[in-house]
Amino acid sequence: MAFAKESLMNRMKISDRHCVMSFQSVFIKVYFVLVATNTPCALRSSKYGFVCFCNVTYCDYLEPVSPKVDGFVLTSSSKEGLRFSRKIGQFSNNTIKINDYSELKDITNEPNVQLIKRGNRENKIIQSKASKPRDVTIKIDRTKKYQEIVGFGGAFTGAVSDNLKHLPQELQDAVYLSYFSKKGIGYSMIRMPIGGCDFDLEPWAYNELPENDVTLSNFTKLNYLDETKIEQINRLKSVANITNIKIMGTAWSPPKWMKTINSWTGLNFLQTKYYQTWADYHLRFIELMASKNMPIWAITTGNEPLNGVIGWVFVHFMSLGWTASSQAEWVADNLGPTIRNSKFKDVKIFSNDDQRYTFPSWFESMNETRKESIDYLDGLGVHWYWDEYLGPSLIDQAHELMPNKLIFNTESSLGDKPTNIHAPLLGSWKRAEKYARSYLEDLQHSFNGYFDWNLILNEQGGPSYADNFIDTAVVVNTTSGQEIYKQPIFYVIGHFSKFIPEGSIRIDAERSNTNINTVAFVRPDGTITCIFYNSAKDEVAVTLVDSIRGNIEITIPPKSLHTIEYN
Ligand SMILES: *[C@@H]1O[C@H](CO)[C@@H](O)[C@H](O)[C@H]1NC(C)=O
Ligand SMILES: *[C@@H]1O[C@H](CO)[C@@H](O)[C@H](O)[C@H]1NC(C)=O
Ligand SMILES: *[C@@H]1O[C@H](CO)[C@@H](O)[C@H](O)[C@H]1NC(C)=O
Ligand SMILES: *[C@@H]1O[C@H](CO)[C@@H](O)[C@H](O)[C@H]1NC(C)=O
Ligand SMILES: *[C@@H]1O[C@H](CO)[C@@H](O)[C@H](O)[C@H]1NC(C)=O
Ligand SMILES: *[C@@H]1O[C@H](CO)[C@@H](O)[C@H](O)[C@H]1NC(C)=O
């Protein structure tokens, strides 16, 4: 901790000097907020860019601050190494130029704290000063209101639970604080598999034995794997000081005996004689979790149903196939009535939980088979994996058909495609940028919530019994067990999740051109939050126009993401 303070002092000196040099001619008040509880990112240069590393004594956090009347709080991250860098200013005709590259320090080789000199950054700055940067105007219109936000979260898979077990308690707590506390990125939701999934040490389900057991006589208590998760989540709740976590439960596969083939994967469906048993299985899980004081907020009708219908050719992990029509029968005749006639009737039911290309036809087809099946649904879940090839109009169509249903992204991860490197790319901004694009697009298209996939994975991108290794926002060094690495993805998600609490409502943020992408919200406390991304390789001069407050001009660096908060 001694180091942290010293580093802050150094930083303050450098920053102050920088402010005086950069801003003396424009007369604005910009100062850095350095409160004792805030710790900056411990920046480390990795193979693909910068990560922030945490160890048992050090991790970066940023306490939220409320903007003063007429004031704003600007938080910035960039490819070049800004990570939740914060500036505070007044809203009256300010001009801010964010090129505080002095903030970028690789502290890997501390105590020799040095500025990172990568490439010809200095030359770049001079060049962009010489030519006028491209510009864009964002007009905030508080009167145009759209969807309400429910929350953001990640998945607590068997892999996450196992990786946590390999870390000392201090680092487990750092994971919980980083994701779920207010000084972290404010997650409020967890996606939890019911039974196993591809990110587990092996496939598993409740009541694998005895077979053909319609009463689920052997599903009377939770598996030790889930009991461990509950212990971990209880710790998470107390460490991060969060009482109310929304848990969404999703099954990948029933025990093999319920299926048309005796296998976890492949072309497989639920035997119709077990339709009711599979509904009871979900209710049993909800009951047992509630008995452990871990209430389930929502369930989905099952992970990626098409993996058991067509996807099995290339997807070799636990699945259960459904067509929209067969799922409609199950929801209308079994799952819906079972949940709604139980003590847990308020548990929300989400359907589809598959890729965007199934929208909206999946629901139209459900509707044709059993109209009531749609009435049982509270929400639509969608995974992001083919979003780059399919526009958001499919989501818009589904929203038009069912305007009162919640829309959630229920899974996102990278490194899954055949041509990808199937592992975390430490420091990759390119991968983080895909998240920025996805959060912006989804939020512009009626989404109420967003779940990322595994909260943490190891250096290989696992463990995954199916060798389905991928990237993630926080990587654990399981070799030493002494460090975790917060990827650029973590900060990109945080630019949304940290600043858009539950109950926020999207408002209009109209941009004059496509030089940046943006989305804005009004929070329950009335604070306006606007998030904007510059995907270009050059600076962009952004003018934010608010009809009540006035204007603010901000010149933002290449490849940078910003969240501005004001009243
Ligand atoms: C943790 O990281 C900080 C910051 O780099 C460093 O000062 C400290 O010595 C590290 N602690 C351990 C136990 O490695
Ligand atoms: C900002 O400047 C413009 C013109 O320079 C002026 O019309 C406007 O009133 C100013 N706004 C505020 C909030 O000071
Ligand atoms: C109940 O399940 C456990 C494993 O979870 C198994 O060891 C046991 O044999 C099962 N009981 C019966 C009666 O099949
Ligand atoms: C925990 O959260 C509650 C309510 O959200 C708040 O009142 C309390 O001050 C917090 N405690 C700590 C130690 O931050
Ligand atoms: C379901 O079908 C009815 C007509 O039969 C139609 O009015 C309604 O919009 C459909 N809903 C969905 C979700 O397709
Ligand atoms: C993990 O820790 C080991 C041992 O300290 C180290 O050799 C290795 O480089 C670390 N891994 C990463 C990705 O930094």
XYZ file of C-alpha atoms and ligand atoms in Angstrom:
651
model
C 0.000 0.000 0.000
C 2.982 2.253 0.625
C 3.743 2.039 -3.042
C 0.218 2.962 -4.021
C 0.363 6.227 -2.110
C 3.757 7.118 -3.482
C 2.582 6.418 -6.990
C -0.417 8.659 -6.485
C 1.836 11.453 -5.303
C 4.036 11.087 -8.357
C 1.025 11.011 -10.546
C -0.451 14.106 -8.989
C 2.744 16.043 -9.562
C 3.040 14.974 -13.145
C -0.627 15.564 -13.825
C -0.642 18.995 -12.249
C 2.322 20.059 -14.304
C 0.664 18.688 -17.367
C -2.553 20.586 -16.706
C -0.741 23.847 -16.350
C 1.146 23.274 -19.562
C -1.786 22.122 -21.652
C -4.553 24.278 -20.445
C -3.161 27.620 -19.380
C -4.371 29.287 -22.536
C -7.990 28.129 -22.335
C -8.810 29.005 -18.728
C -10.572 25.921 -17.601
C -10.706 24.113 -14.376
C -9.688 20.537 -14.758
C -8.291 18.684 -11.847
C -7.711 15.105 -10.940
C -9.591 13.501 -8.128
C -7.282 11.400 -6.055
C -9.129 10.128 -3.023
C -7.427 7.688 -0.713
C -9.801 4.823 -1.584
C -9.086 5.119 -5.293
C -6.173 3.198 -6.695
C -5.110 3.570 -10.322
C -4.559 0.730 -12.727
C -1.224 -1.012 -12.324
C -0.494 -0.925 -16.022
C 1.532 -3.676 -17.616
C 2.561 -3.980 -21.211
C 1.566 -7.429 -22.484
C 1.800 -9.198 -25.790
C -1.258 -7.535 -27.357
C -1.419 -4.248 -25.401
C -1.937 -3.153 -21.824
C -3.522 -5.009 -18.928
C -4.029 -3.856 -15.355
C -2.628 -6.393 -12.949
C -3.763 -7.038 -9.392
C -1.995 -9.009 -6.699
C -2.772 -9.786 -3.063
C -1.853 -6.273 -1.950
C -2.784 -4.140 -4.940
C -5.775 -3.719 -7.245
C -7.258 -0.695 -9.024
C -10.583 0.770 -7.942
C -12.486 3.969 -8.616
C -15.107 5.244 -6.173
C -18.070 6.824 -7.914
C -18.492 10.581 -7.457
C -21.606 12.591 -8.144
C -21.203 15.484 -10.544
C -21.737 18.883 -8.931
C -24.444 21.210 -10.199
C -23.076 22.639 -13.453
C -20.234 20.181 -13.202
C -19.363 17.004 -15.007
C -17.304 13.908 -14.388
C -15.517 12.404 -17.346
C -14.057 8.889 -17.229
C -11.859 7.687 -20.079
C -10.120 4.545 -21.300
C -8.083 4.068 -24.425
C -6.021 1.674 -26.448
C -2.924 3.634 -25.456
C -3.435 2.792 -21.799
C -5.921 5.151 -20.150
C -7.986 3.033 -17.733
C -10.863 4.790 -16.010
C -8.884 8.009 -16.010
C -11.132 10.632 -14.419
C -11.471 14.367 -14.926
C -13.882 16.754 -13.290
C -14.890 20.103 -14.722
C -17.502 22.820 -15.056
C -20.076 22.659 -17.769
C -19.916 26.212 -19.063
C -18.280 26.223 -22.456
C -15.395 24.042 -21.489
C -12.801 22.713 -23.814
C -10.965 19.627 -22.693
C -8.236 17.894 -24.531
C -7.557 14.418 -23.339
C -4.049 13.619 -24.313
C -2.680 13.003 -20.899
C -0.281 10.370 -22.001
C 1.664 11.238 -18.847
C -0.874 9.058 -17.072
C 0.368 5.969 -18.843
C 2.941 4.161 -16.826
C 4.016 0.601 -17.040
C 4.760 -0.258 -13.456
C 5.991 -3.728 -14.240
C 9.529 -2.571 -13.624
C 8.784 -0.436 -10.633
C 10.209 1.179 -8.582
C 11.599 2.731 -11.786
C 8.273 4.240 -12.737
C 8.660 5.306 -16.331
C 6.489 6.718 -19.003
C 5.850 4.209 -21.680
C 7.294 5.185 -24.979
C 5.731 2.971 -27.573
C 6.139 3.695 -31.246
C 6.296 7.355 -32.151
C 3.508 8.584 -29.950
C 5.070 12.041 -29.631
C 5.148 12.403 -33.388
C 1.538 11.334 -33.588
C 0.450 14.011 -31.142
C 2.320 16.727 -32.999
C 0.806 15.609 -36.264
C -2.726 15.646 -34.933
C -2.168 19.067 -33.412
C -1.106 20.392 -36.764
C -4.209 19.251 -38.609
C -7.647 20.064 -37.262
C -9.207 16.908 -35.812
C -12.418 15.561 -37.279
C -15.424 16.665 -35.314
C -18.859 15.516 -34.260
C -21.736 16.977 -32.267
C -23.822 14.917 -29.861
C -27.195 16.399 -28.973
C -28.713 15.086 -25.771
C -32.514 15.196 -25.724
C -33.849 14.308 -22.288
C -37.447 14.328 -23.481
C -37.056 11.358 -25.850
C -37.124 8.251 -23.688
C -36.580 4.609 -24.536
C -36.026 1.383 -22.575
C -35.259 0.989 -18.889
C -32.093 -0.787 -17.757
C -32.281 -3.830 -15.488
C -28.580 -4.517 -15.092
C -25.264 -5.978 -16.185
C -23.461 -9.117 -15.136
C -21.348 -12.131 -15.952
C -21.512 -15.900 -15.688
C -20.518 -17.879 -12.610
C -19.638 -21.139 -14.351
C -17.879 -24.178 -12.935
C -14.693 -22.840 -14.549
C -15.056 -19.536 -12.695
C -15.673 -21.334 -9.419
C -12.652 -23.580 -9.968
C -10.332 -20.715 -10.958
C -11.338 -18.821 -7.822
C -10.334 -21.798 -5.711
C -6.780 -21.462 -7.026
C -6.459 -17.890 -5.775
C -5.636 -16.630 -2.278
C -8.624 -15.038 -0.533
C -7.309 -11.507 -1.183
C -7.373 -12.065 -4.935
C -10.768 -13.762 -4.859
C -11.988 -10.649 -3.081
C -10.293 -8.462 -5.699
C -12.324 -10.292 -8.372
C -15.555 -9.717 -6.427
C -14.765 -6.065 -5.696
C -13.640 -5.389 -9.257
C -16.831 -6.751 -10.768
C -19.589 -6.214 -8.234
C -18.782 -3.285 -5.955
C -19.530 0.379 -6.599
C -15.800 1.084 -6.767
C -15.538 -1.755 -9.279
C -17.777 -1.934 -12.355
C -21.055 -2.332 -10.498
C -22.319 -5.667 -11.821
C -25.643 -6.662 -10.248
C -26.450 -9.890 -12.065
C -25.061 -13.431 -12.343
C -25.804 -16.058 -14.972
C -25.530 -19.476 -13.394
C -25.672 -22.822 -15.174
C -28.194 -25.344 -13.809
C -25.918 -28.377 -13.776
C -22.835 -28.305 -15.972
C -21.853 -26.383 -19.080
C -18.880 -26.309 -21.459
C -16.926 -24.302 -18.856
C -16.790 -27.064 -16.262
C -14.244 -29.746 -15.462
C -16.676 -32.363 -16.724
C -20.266 -32.523 -17.919
C -22.827 -33.093 -15.193
C -26.512 -32.819 -14.331
C -28.669 -33.411 -11.305
C -30.211 -36.850 -10.884
C -28.012 -38.621 -13.404
C -28.873 -41.649 -11.287
C -31.223 -43.379 -10.896
C -32.256 -43.354 -14.531
C -35.837 -42.979 -15.758
C -36.665 -41.425 -12.400
C -39.650 -39.137 -13.085
C -39.872 -38.063 -9.428
C -36.241 -36.873 -9.407
C -35.819 -38.806 -6.169
C -32.067 -38.129 -6.112
C -32.378 -34.357 -6.607
C -33.069 -33.459 -3.001
C -30.059 -31.315 -2.275
C -27.589 -29.214 -4.189
C -24.454 -30.721 -5.640
C -21.184 -29.814 -3.844
C -20.194 -27.804 -6.937
C -23.213 -25.549 -6.474
C -22.669 -25.430 -2.735
C -19.167 -24.118 -3.407
C -20.583 -21.506 -5.774
C -23.072 -20.433 -3.133
C -20.275 -20.012 -0.583
C -18.336 -17.967 -3.130
C -21.344 -15.821 -4.034
C -22.089 -15.207 -0.362
C -18.535 -14.016 0.090
C -18.919 -11.881 -3.041
C -22.069 -10.279 -1.646
C -20.463 -9.347 1.648
C -17.143 -8.184 0.180
C -18.765 -6.118 -2.553
C -21.546 -4.952 -0.235
C -24.328 -5.983 -2.563
C -27.449 -7.478 -1.034
C -29.569 -8.030 -4.074
C -28.019 -10.046 -6.890
C -30.188 -11.085 -9.795
C -29.356 -14.682 -10.684
C -30.416 -16.118 -14.028
C -30.317 -19.915 -14.125
C -29.842 -21.758 -17.407
C -29.564 -25.468 -18.114
C -27.304 -26.792 -20.865
C -28.504 -30.387 -20.714
C -30.704 -32.683 -18.645
C -29.359 -36.025 -17.386
C -28.735 -38.209 -20.423
C -31.625 -40.568 -19.668
C -34.153 -37.820 -20.383
C -32.826 -37.380 -23.919
C -33.489 -39.058 -27.246
C -29.883 -40.228 -27.388
C -27.774 -41.293 -24.440
C -25.238 -38.492 -24.858
C -24.449 -35.011 -23.532
C -24.098 -33.668 -27.042
C -25.006 -34.461 -30.639
C -28.364 -34.384 -32.402
C -30.560 -34.686 -29.326
C -33.953 -33.734 -27.937
C -35.965 -34.216 -24.766
C -38.119 -37.337 -24.768
C -41.717 -36.137 -24.609
C -42.416 -38.489 -21.706
C -39.989 -36.413 -19.638
C -41.348 -32.962 -20.539
C -42.940 -32.554 -17.092
C -39.909 -34.017 -15.317
C -37.661 -31.435 -16.993
C -39.989 -28.632 -15.854
C -39.963 -30.076 -12.300
C -36.165 -30.207 -12.466
C -36.076 -26.435 -12.996
C -38.486 -25.822 -10.129
C -36.454 -28.121 -7.869
C -33.325 -26.104 -8.581
C -35.155 -22.845 -7.805
C -36.498 -24.327 -4.535
C -33.115 -25.648 -3.401
C -31.350 -22.384 -4.212
C -34.018 -20.423 -2.316
C -33.576 -22.736 0.665
C -29.928 -21.603 0.731
C -30.981 -17.961 0.711
C -29.846 -17.619 -2.906
C -33.053 -16.729 -4.765
C -33.231 -17.250 -8.504
C -34.456 -14.139 -10.329
C -34.935 -15.688 -13.772
C -34.490 -18.851 -15.763
C -34.126 -19.374 -19.474
C -35.607 -22.209 -21.479
C -32.122 -23.613 -22.082
C -28.778 -22.645 -23.548
C -28.532 -22.437 -27.358
C -31.258 -24.944 -28.314
C -30.078 -25.133 -31.913
C -26.798 -26.741 -30.785
C -28.781 -29.969 -30.435
C -30.524 -29.532 -33.788
C -27.923 -28.259 -36.277
C -25.037 -26.850 -34.219
C -23.903 -30.310 -33.029
C -21.853 -30.696 -36.206
C -19.287 -28.273 -34.767
C -20.434 -27.780 -31.151
C -19.173 -30.652 -29.005
C -20.371 -29.724 -25.544
C -23.480 -30.254 -23.443
C -26.664 -29.334 -25.274
C -30.366 -30.006 -25.540
C -32.045 -29.551 -28.897
C -35.340 -27.743 -29.244
C -37.217 -26.514 -32.245
C -39.299 -23.408 -31.607
C -42.393 -25.514 -31.992
C -41.397 -28.252 -29.524
C -40.227 -25.637 -27.043
C -43.570 -23.848 -27.324
C -45.330 -27.075 -26.297
C -43.001 -27.576 -23.352
C -43.311 -23.961 -22.164
C -47.103 -23.834 -22.590
C -47.880 -27.296 -21.187
C -45.112 -27.860 -18.630
C -42.574 -25.206 -17.696
C -44.938 -22.217 -17.698
C -47.690 -23.766 -15.554
C -45.152 -25.460 -13.243
C -43.431 -22.175 -12.389
C -46.540 -19.984 -12.332
C -48.491 -22.382 -10.097
C -45.635 -22.622 -7.620
C -44.453 -20.484 -4.737
C -41.872 -19.158 -7.216
C -44.382 -17.833 -9.731
C -42.509 -14.507 -9.999
C -39.330 -16.080 -11.355
C -38.925 -14.598 -14.805
C -38.804 -16.868 -17.839
C -36.629 -15.954 -20.825
C -36.715 -17.902 -24.065
C -34.455 -18.532 -26.998
C -31.030 -17.925 -25.428
C -29.564 -18.531 -28.879
C -28.095 -16.422 -31.699
C -29.572 -13.359 -33.320
C -30.435 -15.204 -36.546
C -33.245 -16.979 -34.720
C -34.976 -13.616 -34.091
C -37.892 -12.995 -34.512
C -38.868 -16.214 -36.303
C -38.348 -18.364 -33.203
C -41.073 -16.483 -31.344
C -43.397 -16.329 -34.348
C -43.120 -20.063 -34.630
C -43.687 -20.564 -30.879
C -46.722 -18.351 -31.200
C -48.098 -20.423 -34.047
C -47.693 -23.675 -32.148
C -48.947 -22.472 -28.755
C -50.016 -18.880 -28.403
C -49.893 -19.166 -24.581
C -46.199 -20.035 -24.679
C -45.448 -16.393 -25.513
C -47.595 -15.199 -22.592
C -45.444 -17.187 -20.178
C -42.331 -15.338 -21.291
C -41.013 -12.274 -19.490
C -37.990 -11.845 -21.672
C -36.031 -12.683 -24.790
C -32.408 -13.781 -24.407
C -29.926 -13.591 -27.247
C -26.253 -14.493 -27.667
C -23.963 -12.162 -29.566
C -21.855 -14.622 -31.602
C -23.148 -13.800 -35.079
C -24.031 -10.148 -34.491
C -21.287 -8.922 -36.793
C -22.944 -10.658 -39.726
C -26.538 -9.805 -38.846
C -27.875 -6.341 -38.219
C -29.932 -5.360 -35.188
C -33.104 -5.123 -37.285
C -33.933 -8.726 -36.306
C -34.003 -7.576 -32.684
C -36.114 -4.553 -33.622
C -38.636 -6.841 -35.306
C -38.880 -9.046 -32.220
C -39.266 -5.948 -30.045
C -42.067 -4.672 -32.263
C -43.865 -8.001 -31.998
C -43.410 -8.178 -28.222
C -42.779 -4.628 -26.958
C -43.427 -5.571 -23.326
C -40.814 -8.314 -23.072
C -37.351 -7.667 -21.673
C -34.445 -8.158 -24.068
C -31.136 -9.371 -22.665
C -27.868 -10.303 -24.223
C -27.274 -13.508 -22.266
C -23.773 -14.393 -23.521
C -20.760 -12.742 -25.130
C -17.182 -13.940 -25.513
C -14.380 -13.849 -28.082
C -11.949 -16.348 -29.505
C -14.688 -18.806 -30.452
C -14.468 -18.662 -34.257
C -12.361 -21.250 -36.144
C -9.947 -18.579 -37.394
C -9.494 -17.005 -33.932
C -6.797 -17.678 -31.381
C -8.768 -19.699 -28.816
C -7.305 -18.062 -25.710
C -7.106 -14.741 -23.900
C -5.071 -12.184 -25.863
C -3.571 -10.214 -23.004
C -4.079 -6.497 -23.531
C -5.976 -6.720 -26.823
C -7.867 -3.490 -27.450
C -9.124 -4.918 -30.734
C -11.133 -7.493 -28.854
C -12.327 -4.906 -26.344
C -13.517 -2.763 -29.235
C -15.922 -5.529 -30.265
C -17.490 -5.251 -26.845
C -17.786 -1.466 -27.164
C -19.563 -1.897 -30.484
C -21.879 -4.565 -29.124
C -22.902 -2.713 -25.945
C -23.541 0.469 -27.937
C -25.565 -1.312 -30.597
C -27.590 -3.407 -28.180
C -28.393 -0.477 -25.925
C -29.474 1.502 -28.992
C -31.849 -1.363 -29.802
C -34.035 -1.898 -26.742
C -31.781 -4.145 -24.662
C -32.505 -3.980 -20.927
C -29.571 -6.038 -19.706
C -26.342 -7.672 -20.722
C -24.511 -10.749 -19.437
C -20.917 -11.360 -20.371
C -19.751 -14.987 -20.290
C -17.203 -16.372 -17.745
C -16.210 -13.788 -15.110
C -12.676 -15.182 -14.980
C -10.698 -17.796 -16.900
C -7.132 -19.064 -16.711
C -4.305 -18.161 -19.124
C -5.451 -20.869 -21.551
C -9.007 -19.548 -21.550
C -10.415 -22.399 -19.478
C -10.831 -24.763 -17.831
C -13.285 -26.236 -20.328
C -13.909 -29.965 -20.413
C -14.767 -29.580 -24.090
C -11.537 -27.642 -24.831
C -13.695 -24.720 -25.876
C -11.051 -22.169 -24.836
C -11.814 -18.464 -25.261
C -10.995 -14.952 -24.071
C -12.442 -13.185 -21.040
C -12.425 -9.823 -19.247
C -10.335 -10.982 -16.282
C -7.569 -13.560 -16.629
C -6.195 -15.478 -13.671
C -2.565 -16.496 -13.441
C -3.110 -20.050 -12.248
C 0.605 -20.796 -12.618
C 1.550 -18.551 -9.725
C -1.934 -18.009 -8.280
C -0.641 -14.579 -7.298
C -1.933 -12.250 -10.011
C -5.026 -11.464 -12.049
C -5.100 -9.398 -15.234
C -7.923 -7.012 -16.043
C -8.182 -6.925 -19.792
C -9.262 -3.894 -21.861
C -12.583 -5.783 -22.221
C -13.144 -5.312 -18.471
C -12.880 -1.514 -18.698
C -14.980 -1.325 -21.848
C -17.812 -3.224 -20.154
C -17.285 -1.041 -17.084
C -17.832 2.156 -19.064
C -21.426 0.931 -19.326
C -22.098 -1.250 -16.269
C -20.497 1.090 -13.722
C -22.379 4.163 -14.864
C -25.824 2.862 -15.878
C -27.480 1.526 -12.718
C -30.775 -0.342 -12.625
C -33.705 1.926 -13.383
C -31.766 4.155 -15.787
C -33.704 5.095 -18.898
C -32.132 5.569 -22.289
C -32.596 9.021 -23.775
C -31.816 10.407 -27.180
C -28.194 11.103 -28.101
C -28.218 12.273 -31.682
C -24.840 12.493 -33.404
C -24.137 14.746 -36.369
C -22.065 12.105 -38.164
C -20.545 8.670 -37.607
C -17.152 9.890 -36.343
C -18.117 8.520 -32.956
C -20.779 6.143 -31.646
C -22.806 7.070 -28.601
C -25.656 6.238 -26.241
C -27.112 8.214 -23.308
C -29.210 7.581 -20.205
C -30.925 9.397 -17.400
C -30.317 7.671 -14.089
C -32.888 7.267 -11.321
C -31.145 10.128 -9.448
C -31.539 12.372 -12.511
C -27.881 12.287 -13.549
C -27.286 12.155 -17.294
C -24.756 9.584 -18.470
C -23.443 9.695 -22.019
C -21.016 7.106 -23.362
C -19.110 7.696 -26.592
C -16.506 5.754 -28.529
C -13.929 6.902 -31.039
C -12.985 3.867 -33.135
C -10.749 5.883 -35.482
C -6.962 6.071 -35.512
C -7.163 9.857 -35.105
C -8.423 12.283 -32.520
C -12.022 13.474 -32.728
C -13.302 16.807 -31.433
C -16.605 16.046 -29.712
C -19.108 18.774 -28.866
C -21.728 17.623 -26.423
C -24.853 19.758 -26.563
C -27.394 19.637 -23.761
C -30.415 21.895 -24.154
C -30.424 22.660 -20.420
C -26.722 22.759 -19.520
C -25.015 24.107 -22.604
C -22.026 22.788 -24.502
C -18.827 21.034 -23.719
C -16.050 20.308 -26.157
C -13.779 17.348 -25.667
C -11.028 16.250 -27.993
C -10.613 12.545 -27.529
C -7.656 10.387 -28.494
C -7.698 7.581 -31.076
C -9.417 4.352 -30.035
C -10.883 5.681 -26.818
C -14.083 5.197 -24.836
C -15.586 7.831 -22.528
C -18.383 8.149 -20.028
C -19.520 11.632 -19.058
C -21.865 12.213 -16.126
C -23.651 15.480 -15.331
C -26.921 16.746 -13.872
C 1.729 -6.035 -5.744
O 1.826 -5.041 -6.722
C 2.264 -3.804 -6.203
C 2.127 -2.791 -7.290
O 2.875 -3.160 -8.397
C 3.676 -3.979 -5.666
O 4.126 -2.773 -5.148
C 3.684 -5.035 -4.593
O 5.005 -5.306 -4.174
C 3.052 -6.319 -5.109
N 2.852 -7.222 -3.997
C 3.219 -8.466 -4.039
C 2.938 -9.274 -2.820
O 3.750 -8.951 -5.039
C -21.301 29.479 -24.377
O -20.810 30.356 -25.369
C -21.781 30.810 -26.295
C -21.116 31.621 -27.376
O -19.760 31.746 -27.191
C -22.864 31.595 -25.551
O -23.862 31.987 -26.449
C -23.452 30.718 -24.468
O -24.377 31.468 -23.690
C -22.373 30.160 -23.553
N -22.971 29.190 -22.633
C -22.724 29.144 -21.328
C -23.424 28.091 -20.553
O -21.956 29.902 -20.795
C -27.644 -40.342 -6.397
O -26.641 -39.601 -7.065
C -25.317 -39.875 -6.627
C -24.368 -39.005 -7.406
O -24.796 -37.732 -7.506
C -24.989 -41.324 -6.850
O -23.716 -41.574 -6.324
C -26.005 -42.200 -6.193
O -25.755 -43.536 -6.530
C -27.404 -41.828 -6.644
N -28.384 -42.595 -5.919
C -29.155 -43.522 -6.521
C -30.137 -44.215 -5.630
O -29.101 -43.770 -7.702
C -23.198 -0.940 1.842
O -24.322 -0.594 1.066
C -25.300 0.112 1.791
C -26.533 0.282 0.914
O -26.277 0.081 -0.421
C -24.745 1.431 2.249
O -25.704 2.139 2.976
C -23.518 1.170 3.134
O -22.909 2.386 3.477
C -22.523 0.309 2.388
N -21.459 -0.091 3.295
C -20.179 0.067 2.989
C -19.220 -0.424 4.020
O -19.798 0.593 1.971
C -49.176 -14.258 -32.340
O -50.210 -14.435 -33.273
C -51.216 -13.443 -33.250
C -52.258 -13.782 -34.313
O -52.553 -15.098 -34.295
C -50.607 -12.096 -33.541
O -51.597 -11.102 -33.396
C -49.459 -11.827 -32.611
O -48.802 -10.625 -32.986
C -48.457 -12.963 -32.654
N -47.393 -12.742 -31.689
C -46.125 -13.053 -31.957
C -45.137 -12.841 -30.856
O -45.729 -13.500 -33.015
C 2.148 -16.035 -14.285
O 3.034 -16.156 -13.223
C 4.232 -16.811 -13.593
C 5.032 -17.024 -12.313
O 5.189 -15.809 -11.623
C 4.959 -15.996 -14.623
O 6.142 -16.659 -15.014
C 4.052 -15.799 -15.839
O 4.664 -14.940 -16.769
C 2.736 -15.197 -15.406
N 1.821 -15.188 -16.537
C 1.481 -14.085 -17.172
C 0.486 -14.244 -18.267
O 1.922 -12.992 -16.878
